[in-house]
Amino acid sequence: MLRSAFLALLLAASPALAQVSPLPAPRPLDAPPPQATDTASGMAYQVLKPGPDQNAFVREPVLEYRIDGWSADGVTRFNSRQQGLSRAWVRDLVRSQPGLARALLTTPVGETRRWWLAPTALAPGYPGMPALPHVLDLTVVGGSNPTRPPEDVGAVPADAQRTTSGLAYKVIARGKGGLRPAASDLVLVHYTAWTPDGRVFDSSLMRGRRSSLPLAEVVPGWREGLQLMARGDRFRFWIPGPLAYDNQNVPGAPKGMLVFDVTLYGFSPDPGTPDAEVDDPAALPES
C-alpha cells in the first residue's frame, strides 16, 4: 500500500502475557498421571470436557482457543480469564510452540483437555519460558480465516457507494463515530487486500500486528477512503487501478482494481509520530 514497497508478510506468534494472574495449579505438574493418554509425539492428555463431535477438528489457518497453563514450578503462565480468547495463525504456532500447535490441532472443537508437555515440545517457546515441563488446559473454540475473500471481491456491488473519483465503498461495521483523519495524518489500521480473483496480496492480519501508515504516502484511493472513516469503522473499498497502482512504480504491485477491508483503530495529526497509538490512547484494542 505504501508507494515505496509492500510490507513484508512477517510471522508473529501469540506470546504469554508479561504479567499473568495466578490460578490454582493442578496436580501433578511434572509428569502425567497413570490414567493420562499417551500420544506418539511423547505428549499426554486427559479429557476434562468432551466435545460434541469427536471428528470435528480445526482446519482453518487461524486457531481460536482458551488456555490456562502452568510450568512445573507451579507458576501460572497462561490465564484465559485474564487473556480471554486466544487467536493464533497455525503456521506461527508450529514455528514457535510446536507442541501447543499439535495439541490444539488434535483436540476436537469444543473439547477441553489437560496436556502434559516437556519443554522441548514447546521450544523455542513463548518469551521468558522456563526449561520446565508444562501443564496446559486447552479448549478449542474453533477456527477462522480472516483473509478469506469476500463474495463481492470480483466486482463492485450495486449497493456500494461511489465517490466522484471512482472510489467505491461499503460500511461493514461502525465504531462510535467522532473525528476523521486528515490527509496528512498517520493512521493505525488492520487491513487485508485482494485482487478481483480473490488472491491476497497484502494483509496486516497475516503479520499479526496493526500497521501505522502516513496517509500522505499511500495510494490515492487509500488516502481518500480513510478520510471517510471514524475510529472503529470497518470499510470495504473497491479501488480502481488509477487510484491504486496503475500509475505507481512499485515492482510487483498488481494493476487494475483492488479490494481492501480496512479497520481504523486510531490516527495522529503528527505524521512524525512513530505509532498512532502514542497520540491516540483511545485507539481500539487489538481484539
mmCIF file of C-alpha atoms in Angstrom:
data_model
loop_
_atom_site.group_PDB
_atom_site.id
_atom_site.type_symbol
_atom_site.label_atom_id
_atom_site.label_comp_id
_atom_site.label_asym_id
_atom_site.label_seq_id
_atom_site.Cartn_x
_atom_site.Cartn_y
_atom_site.Cartn_z
ATOM 1 C CA MET A 1 0.000 0.000 0.000
ATOM 2 C CA LEU A 2 2.889 2.385 0.577
ATOM 3 C CA ARG A 3 4.328 3.815 -2.607
ATOM 4 C CA SER A 4 7.849 2.713 -1.777
ATOM 5 C CA ALA A 5 7.249 -1.013 -1.355
ATOM 6 C CA PHE A 6 4.976 -3.693 0.016
ATOM 7 C CA LEU A 7 5.311 -4.547 3.691
ATOM 8 C CA ALA A 8 6.815 -7.994 4.222
ATOM 9 C CA LEU A 9 4.485 -10.748 5.455
ATOM 10 C CA LEU A 10 6.253 -11.480 8.716
ATOM 11 C CA LEU A 11 5.330 -14.295 11.079
ATOM 12 C CA ALA A 12 4.068 -13.438 14.539
ATOM 13 C CA ALA A 13 3.394 -15.777 17.453
ATOM 14 C CA SER A 14 0.944 -15.383 20.336
ATOM 15 C CA PRO A 15 3.114 -14.928 23.466
ATOM 16 C CA ALA A 16 2.027 -15.294 27.049
ATOM 17 C CA LEU A 17 1.169 -12.096 28.880
ATOM 18 C CA ALA A 18 4.052 -10.383 30.671
ATOM 19 C CA GLN A 19 2.074 -10.288 33.958
ATOM 20 C CA VAL A 20 -0.201 -13.297 34.422
ATOM 21 C CA SER A 21 -2.551 -13.561 37.392
ATOM 22 C CA PRO A 22 -2.120 -16.838 39.309
ATOM 23 C CA LEU A 23 -4.548 -19.744 39.027
ATOM 24 C CA PRO A 24 -4.721 -22.800 41.329
ATOM 25 C CA ALA A 25 -2.314 -25.322 39.816
ATOM 26 C CA PRO A 26 -3.478 -28.881 39.085
ATOM 27 C CA ARG A 27 -1.544 -31.926 40.207
ATOM 28 C CA PRO A 28 0.714 -33.476 39.110
ATOM 29 C CA LEU A 29 2.659 -30.815 37.250
ATOM 30 C CA ASP A 30 5.956 -32.521 36.480
ATOM 31 C CA ALA A 31 4.616 -35.696 34.821
ATOM 32 C CA PRO A 32 1.266 -37.044 33.569
ATOM 33 C CA PRO A 33 -0.780 -39.334 35.867
ATOM 34 C CA PRO A 34 -1.130 -43.057 35.022
ATOM 35 C CA GLN A 35 -4.631 -42.571 33.606
ATOM 36 C CA ALA A 36 -3.478 -39.999 31.036
ATOM 37 C CA THR A 37 -3.478 -40.937 27.350
ATOM 38 C CA ASP A 38 -0.027 -41.025 25.779
ATOM 39 C CA THR A 39 0.466 -39.804 22.207
ATOM 40 C CA ALA A 40 3.006 -40.783 19.581
ATOM 41 C CA SER A 41 4.607 -37.352 19.929
ATOM 42 C CA GLY A 42 5.510 -38.022 23.577
ATOM 43 C CA MET A 43 2.844 -35.718 24.968
ATOM 44 C CA ALA A 44 -0.021 -36.912 27.159
ATOM 45 C CA TYR A 45 -3.525 -35.647 27.913
ATOM 46 C CA GLN A 46 -6.728 -36.153 29.860
ATOM 47 C CA VAL A 47 -10.168 -35.136 28.597
ATOM 48 C CA LEU A 48 -11.755 -32.726 31.056
ATOM 49 C CA LYS A 49 -14.857 -31.963 28.975
ATOM 50 C CA PRO A 50 -15.667 -33.937 25.811
ATOM 51 C CA GLY A 51 -16.528 -32.047 22.637
ATOM 52 C CA PRO A 52 -19.850 -32.567 20.845
ATOM 53 C CA ASP A 53 -18.252 -34.137 17.749
ATOM 54 C CA GLN A 54 -15.118 -36.219 18.077
ATOM 55 C CA ASN A 55 -14.458 -35.894 14.346
ATOM 56 C CA ALA A 56 -14.547 -32.072 14.249
ATOM 57 C CA PHE A 57 -11.053 -30.582 14.133
ATOM 58 C CA VAL A 58 -9.852 -27.115 13.155
ATOM 59 C CA ARG A 59 -8.652 -26.980 9.566
ATOM 60 C CA GLU A 60 -8.653 -23.199 9.202
ATOM 61 C CA PRO A 61 -5.400 -21.167 9.172
ATOM 62 C CA VAL A 62 -6.254 -19.399 12.458
ATOM 63 C CA LEU A 63 -6.897 -21.238 15.731
ATOM 64 C CA GLU A 64 -9.247 -19.824 18.357
ATOM 65 C CA TYR A 65 -8.800 -21.305 21.822
ATOM 66 C CA ARG A 66 -8.705 -20.753 25.556
ATOM 67 C CA ILE A 67 -5.602 -21.664 27.501
ATOM 68 C CA ASP A 68 -4.708 -21.954 31.190
ATOM 69 C CA GLY A 69 -1.164 -23.134 31.813
ATOM 70 C CA TRP A 70 1.446 -23.746 34.464
ATOM 71 C CA SER A 71 5.119 -24.634 34.497
ATOM 72 C CA ALA A 72 6.290 -27.422 36.803
ATOM 73 C CA ASP A 73 7.343 -24.918 39.466
ATOM 74 C CA GLY A 74 3.667 -24.021 39.960
ATOM 75 C CA VAL A 75 3.832 -20.605 38.287
ATOM 76 C CA THR A 76 0.797 -19.676 36.176
ATOM 77 C CA ARG A 77 1.958 -18.925 32.636
ATOM 78 C CA PHE A 78 -1.423 -18.555 30.874
ATOM 79 C CA ASN A 79 -4.752 -17.415 32.292
ATOM 80 C CA SER A 80 -7.760 -17.463 29.954
ATOM 81 C CA ARG A 81 -9.878 -15.434 32.385
ATOM 82 C CA GLN A 82 -7.334 -12.656 32.089
ATOM 83 C CA GLN A 83 -6.316 -13.144 28.451
ATOM 84 C CA GLY A 84 -9.719 -14.051 27.063
ATOM 85 C CA LEU A 85 -9.961 -15.882 23.770
ATOM 86 C CA SER A 86 -6.584 -16.521 22.149
ATOM 87 C CA ARG A 87 -6.138 -16.448 18.380
ATOM 88 C CA ALA A 88 -3.040 -17.528 16.507
ATOM 89 C CA TRP A 89 -2.029 -18.467 12.995
ATOM 90 C CA VAL A 90 -1.378 -22.218 12.852
ATOM 91 C CA ARG A 91 1.870 -21.685 10.949
ATOM 92 C CA ASP A 92 3.128 -19.318 13.649
ATOM 93 C CA LEU A 93 2.357 -21.755 16.464
ATOM 94 C CA VAL A 94 4.027 -24.583 14.560
ATOM 95 C CA ARG A 95 7.137 -22.454 14.351
ATOM 96 C CA SER A 96 7.181 -21.027 17.877
ATOM 97 C CA GLN A 97 5.417 -23.630 20.063
ATOM 98 C CA PRO A 98 5.006 -26.835 18.048
ATOM 99 C CA GLY A 99 3.703 -28.878 20.977
ATOM 100 C CA LEU A 100 0.918 -26.374 21.605
ATOM 101 C CA ALA A 101 0.018 -26.408 17.908
ATOM 102 C CA ARG A 102 -0.083 -30.214 17.879
ATOM 103 C CA ALA A 103 -2.274 -30.316 20.995
ATOM 104 C CA LEU A 104 -4.759 -27.831 19.549
ATOM 105 C CA LEU A 105 -4.943 -29.459 16.129
ATOM 106 C CA THR A 106 -5.626 -32.912 17.630
ATOM 107 C CA THR A 107 -8.253 -31.732 20.122
ATOM 108 C CA PRO A 108 -11.853 -31.788 18.777
ATOM 109 C CA VAL A 109 -13.660 -28.453 18.570
ATOM 110 C CA GLY A 110 -15.473 -27.716 21.823
ATOM 111 C CA GLU A 111 -13.404 -30.157 23.861
ATOM 112 C CA THR A 112 -11.251 -29.292 26.884
ATOM 113 C CA ARG A 113 -8.132 -31.348 27.516
ATOM 114 C CA ARG A 114 -5.330 -31.145 30.042
ATOM 115 C CA TRP A 115 -1.987 -31.665 28.342
ATOM 116 C CA TRP A 116 1.411 -32.511 29.825
ATOM 117 C CA LEU A 117 4.278 -31.264 27.661
ATOM 118 C CA ALA A 118 8.034 -31.459 28.024
ATOM 119 C CA PRO A 119 9.838 -28.128 27.496
ATOM 120 C CA THR A 120 11.323 -29.461 24.260
ATOM 121 C CA ALA A 121 7.782 -29.802 22.851
ATOM 122 C CA LEU A 122 7.193 -26.081 23.365
ATOM 123 C CA ALA A 123 10.606 -24.868 22.201
ATOM 124 C CA PRO A 124 11.556 -22.285 21.147
ATOM 125 C CA GLY A 125 8.584 -21.267 23.266
ATOM 126 C CA TYR A 126 6.996 -18.074 24.490
ATOM 127 C CA PRO A 127 9.039 -15.117 25.804
ATOM 128 C CA GLY A 128 10.608 -15.940 29.170
ATOM 129 C CA MET A 129 9.591 -19.603 29.087
ATOM 130 C CA PRO A 130 11.494 -21.699 31.659
ATOM 131 C CA ALA A 131 13.000 -25.020 30.646
ATOM 132 C CA LEU A 132 10.429 -26.928 32.705
ATOM 133 C CA PRO A 133 7.549 -29.293 31.917
ATOM 134 C CA HIS A 134 4.208 -27.551 31.400
ATOM 135 C CA VAL A 135 0.589 -28.450 32.041
ATOM 136 C CA LEU A 136 -1.901 -26.769 29.698
ATOM 137 C CA ASP A 137 -5.679 -26.797 29.986
ATOM 138 C CA LEU A 138 -6.815 -26.192 26.405
ATOM 139 C CA THR A 139 -10.288 -25.634 24.985
ATOM 140 C CA VAL A 140 -10.519 -25.494 21.210
ATOM 141 C CA VAL A 141 -13.185 -22.923 20.345
ATOM 142 C CA GLY A 142 -12.875 -23.094 16.571
ATOM 143 C CA GLY A 143 -11.008 -21.792 13.580
ATOM 144 C CA SER A 144 -11.250 -18.913 11.169
ATOM 145 C CA ASN A 145 -9.733 -17.481 8.031
ATOM 146 C CA PRO A 146 -9.601 -13.677 8.330
ATOM 147 C CA THR A 147 -8.163 -13.329 4.840
ATOM 148 C CA ARG A 148 -10.865 -15.339 3.041
ATOM 149 C CA PRO A 149 -12.004 -13.187 0.105
ATOM 150 C CA PRO A 150 -15.492 -11.692 0.377
ATOM 151 C CA GLU A 151 -18.175 -12.838 -2.055
ATOM 152 C CA ASP A 152 -18.202 -9.437 -3.753
ATOM 153 C CA VAL A 153 -14.452 -9.281 -4.356
ATOM 154 C CA GLY A 154 -14.811 -9.730 -8.122
ATOM 155 C CA ALA A 155 -16.787 -6.580 -8.914
ATOM 156 C CA VAL A 156 -18.271 -3.513 -7.281
ATOM 157 C CA PRO A 157 -21.740 -4.480 -5.948
ATOM 158 C CA ALA A 158 -24.810 -2.453 -6.832
ATOM 159 C CA ASP A 159 -25.343 -1.294 -3.241
ATOM 160 C CA ALA A 160 -21.818 0.148 -2.847
ATOM 161 C CA GLN A 161 -21.421 3.903 -2.523
ATOM 162 C CA ARG A 162 -19.249 5.764 -5.013
ATOM 163 C CA THR A 163 -17.297 8.985 -4.914
ATOM 164 C CA THR A 164 -16.668 11.342 -7.803
ATOM 165 C CA SER A 165 -13.132 9.961 -8.183
ATOM 166 C CA GLY A 166 -14.415 6.440 -8.901
ATOM 167 C CA LEU A 167 -13.697 5.005 -5.429
ATOM 168 C CA ALA A 168 -16.421 2.592 -4.258
ATOM 169 C CA TYR A 169 -17.021 1.502 -0.679
ATOM 170 C CA LYS A 170 -19.358 -0.216 1.766
ATOM 171 C CA VAL A 171 -19.588 0.204 5.530
ATOM 172 C CA ILE A 172 -19.025 -3.219 7.116
ATOM 173 C CA ALA A 173 -19.166 -2.010 10.739
ATOM 174 C CA ARG A 174 -19.414 1.313 12.517
ATOM 175 C CA GLY A 175 -17.483 2.448 15.578
ATOM 176 C CA LYS A 176 -18.658 5.153 17.958
ATOM 177 C CA GLY A 177 -18.193 7.942 15.424
ATOM 178 C CA GLY A 178 -16.241 11.114 16.080
ATOM 179 C CA LEU A 179 -13.436 12.793 14.210
ATOM 180 C CA ARG A 180 -11.952 11.539 10.963
ATOM 181 C CA PRO A 181 -8.294 11.579 9.910
ATOM 182 C CA ALA A 182 -6.892 14.328 7.733
ATOM 183 C CA ALA A 183 -4.864 13.737 4.580
ATOM 184 C CA SER A 184 -1.627 14.419 6.472
ATOM 185 C CA ASP A 185 -2.359 12.139 9.452
ATOM 186 C CA LEU A 186 -0.757 8.890 10.497
ATOM 187 C CA VAL A 187 -3.396 6.135 10.767
ATOM 188 C CA LEU A 188 -3.423 2.921 12.777
ATOM 189 C CA VAL A 189 -5.191 0.156 10.856
ATOM 190 C CA HIS A 190 -5.735 -3.520 10.231
ATOM 191 C CA TYR A 191 -6.337 -4.442 6.618
ATOM 192 C CA THR A 192 -6.388 -7.194 4.016
ATOM 193 C CA ALA A 193 -6.123 -6.619 0.278
ATOM 194 C CA TRP A 194 -7.271 -8.855 -2.580
ATOM 195 C CA THR A 195 -7.117 -8.847 -6.332
ATOM 196 C CA PRO A 196 -10.512 -9.404 -8.044
ATOM 197 C CA ASP A 197 -9.757 -13.125 -8.452
ATOM 198 C CA GLY A 198 -9.589 -13.461 -4.638
ATOM 199 C CA ARG A 199 -5.806 -13.571 -4.218
ATOM 200 C CA VAL A 200 -4.459 -11.985 -1.026
ATOM 201 C CA PHE A 201 -1.520 -9.761 -1.877
ATOM 202 C CA ASP A 202 -1.076 -7.902 1.448
ATOM 203 C CA SER A 203 -2.515 -8.218 4.950
ATOM 204 C CA SER A 204 -1.593 -6.789 8.343
ATOM 205 C CA LEU A 205 -3.612 -9.629 9.889
ATOM 206 C CA MET A 206 -1.157 -12.133 8.469
ATOM 207 C CA ARG A 207 1.676 -10.210 10.119
ATOM 208 C CA GLY A 208 -0.135 -10.312 13.446
ATOM 209 C CA ARG A 209 0.030 -6.590 14.218
ATOM 210 C CA ARG A 210 -1.668 -3.386 13.189
ATOM 211 C CA SER A 211 0.037 -1.024 10.765
ATOM 212 C CA SER A 212 0.826 2.661 11.229
ATOM 213 C CA LEU A 213 0.728 4.395 7.850
ATOM 214 C CA PRO A 214 1.139 8.055 6.824
ATOM 215 C CA LEU A 215 -1.789 8.947 4.559
ATOM 216 C CA ALA A 216 0.440 11.296 2.591
ATOM 217 C CA GLU A 217 2.425 8.287 1.325
ATOM 218 C CA VAL A 218 -0.310 5.795 0.420
ATOM 219 C CA VAL A 219 -2.089 5.361 -2.918
ATOM 220 C CA PRO A 220 -4.812 7.942 -3.711
ATOM 221 C CA GLY A 221 -7.695 5.528 -3.129
ATOM 222 C CA TRP A 222 -6.499 4.840 0.403
ATOM 223 C CA ARG A 223 -5.899 8.491 1.146
ATOM 224 C CA GLU A 224 -9.439 9.370 0.068
ATOM 225 C CA GLY A 225 -11.106 6.351 1.661
ATOM 226 C CA LEU A 226 -9.536 6.600 5.108
ATOM 227 C CA GLN A 227 -10.756 10.178 5.420
ATOM 228 C CA LEU A 228 -14.319 8.829 5.229
ATOM 229 C CA MET A 229 -13.786 6.674 8.329
ATOM 230 C CA ALA A 230 -14.000 7.348 12.050
ATOM 231 C CA ARG A 231 -12.235 5.371 14.755
ATOM 232 C CA GLY A 232 -13.673 1.853 14.988
ATOM 233 C CA ASP A 233 -15.151 1.832 11.478
ATOM 234 C CA ARG A 234 -14.549 -1.064 9.134
ATOM 235 C CA PHE A 235 -14.979 -0.345 5.410
ATOM 236 C CA ARG A 236 -14.571 -2.365 2.241
ATOM 237 C CA PHE A 237 -13.067 -0.387 -0.630
ATOM 238 C CA TRP A 238 -13.035 -1.155 -4.343
ATOM 239 C CA ILE A 239 -10.157 0.971 -5.598
ATOM 240 C CA PRO A 240 -9.902 1.356 -9.387
ATOM 241 C CA GLY A 241 -6.476 0.945 -10.937
ATOM 242 C CA PRO A 242 -5.755 4.671 -11.465
ATOM 243 C CA LEU A 243 -6.340 5.251 -7.739
ATOM 244 C CA ALA A 244 -4.262 2.194 -6.791
ATOM 245 C CA TYR A 245 -1.064 1.030 -8.509
ATOM 246 C CA ASP A 246 -1.668 1.628 -12.205
ATOM 247 C CA ASN A 247 0.321 4.875 -12.044
ATOM 248 C CA GLN A 248 2.750 3.740 -9.331
ATOM 249 C CA ASN A 249 6.244 2.425 -9.998
ATOM 250 C CA VAL A 250 6.145 -0.330 -7.369
ATOM 251 C CA PRO A 251 7.767 -3.603 -8.547
ATOM 252 C CA GLY A 252 5.311 -6.492 -8.308
ATOM 253 C CA ALA A 253 2.334 -4.306 -7.466
ATOM 254 C CA PRO A 254 -0.877 -5.635 -9.036
ATOM 255 C CA LYS A 255 -2.575 -3.489 -11.645
ATOM 256 C CA GLY A 256 -6.264 -2.868 -12.046
ATOM 257 C CA MET A 257 -8.974 -2.749 -9.396
ATOM 258 C CA LEU A 258 -8.087 -3.866 -5.867
ATOM 259 C CA VAL A 259 -10.315 -4.624 -2.877
ATOM 260 C CA PHE A 260 -9.380 -3.668 0.694
ATOM 261 C CA ASP A 261 -11.072 -4.407 4.021
ATOM 262 C CA VAL A 262 -9.815 -1.781 6.471
ATOM 263 C CA THR A 263 -10.477 -1.230 10.187
ATOM 264 C CA LEU A 264 -9.406 2.164 11.539
ATOM 265 C CA TYR A 265 -8.118 1.971 15.116
ATOM 266 C CA GLY A 266 -6.729 5.463 15.567
ATOM 267 C CA PHE A 267 -4.922 8.392 13.997
ATOM 268 C CA SER A 268 -2.474 11.126 14.882
ATOM 269 C CA PRO A 269 -2.170 14.640 13.465
ATOM 270 C CA ASP A 270 1.624 14.375 13.616
ATOM 271 C CA PRO A 271 2.996 12.308 10.722
ATOM 272 C CA GLY A 272 6.332 12.150 12.513
ATOM 273 C CA THR A 273 4.853 10.165 15.414
ATOM 274 C CA PRO A 274 6.223 6.609 15.162
ATOM 275 C CA ASP A 275 2.917 4.994 16.167
ATOM 276 C CA ALA A 276 -0.597 6.407 16.016
ATOM 277 C CA GLU A 277 -1.349 4.952 19.442
ATOM 278 C CA VAL A 278 1.054 7.431 21.044
ATOM 279 C CA ASP A 279 -1.231 10.405 20.376
ATOM 280 C CA ASP A 280 -4.409 8.312 20.383
ATOM 281 C CA PRO A 281 -4.760 6.482 23.714
ATOM 282 C CA ALA A 282 -8.406 5.704 22.902
ATOM 283 C CA ALA A 283 -7.419 3.547 19.921
ATOM 284 C CA LEU A 284 -9.375 0.341 19.909
ATOM 285 C CA PRO A 285 -7.807 -2.811 21.403
ATOM 286 C CA GLU A 286 -6.338 -5.465 19.138
ATOM 287 C CA SER A 287 -9.364 -7.727 19.526
#
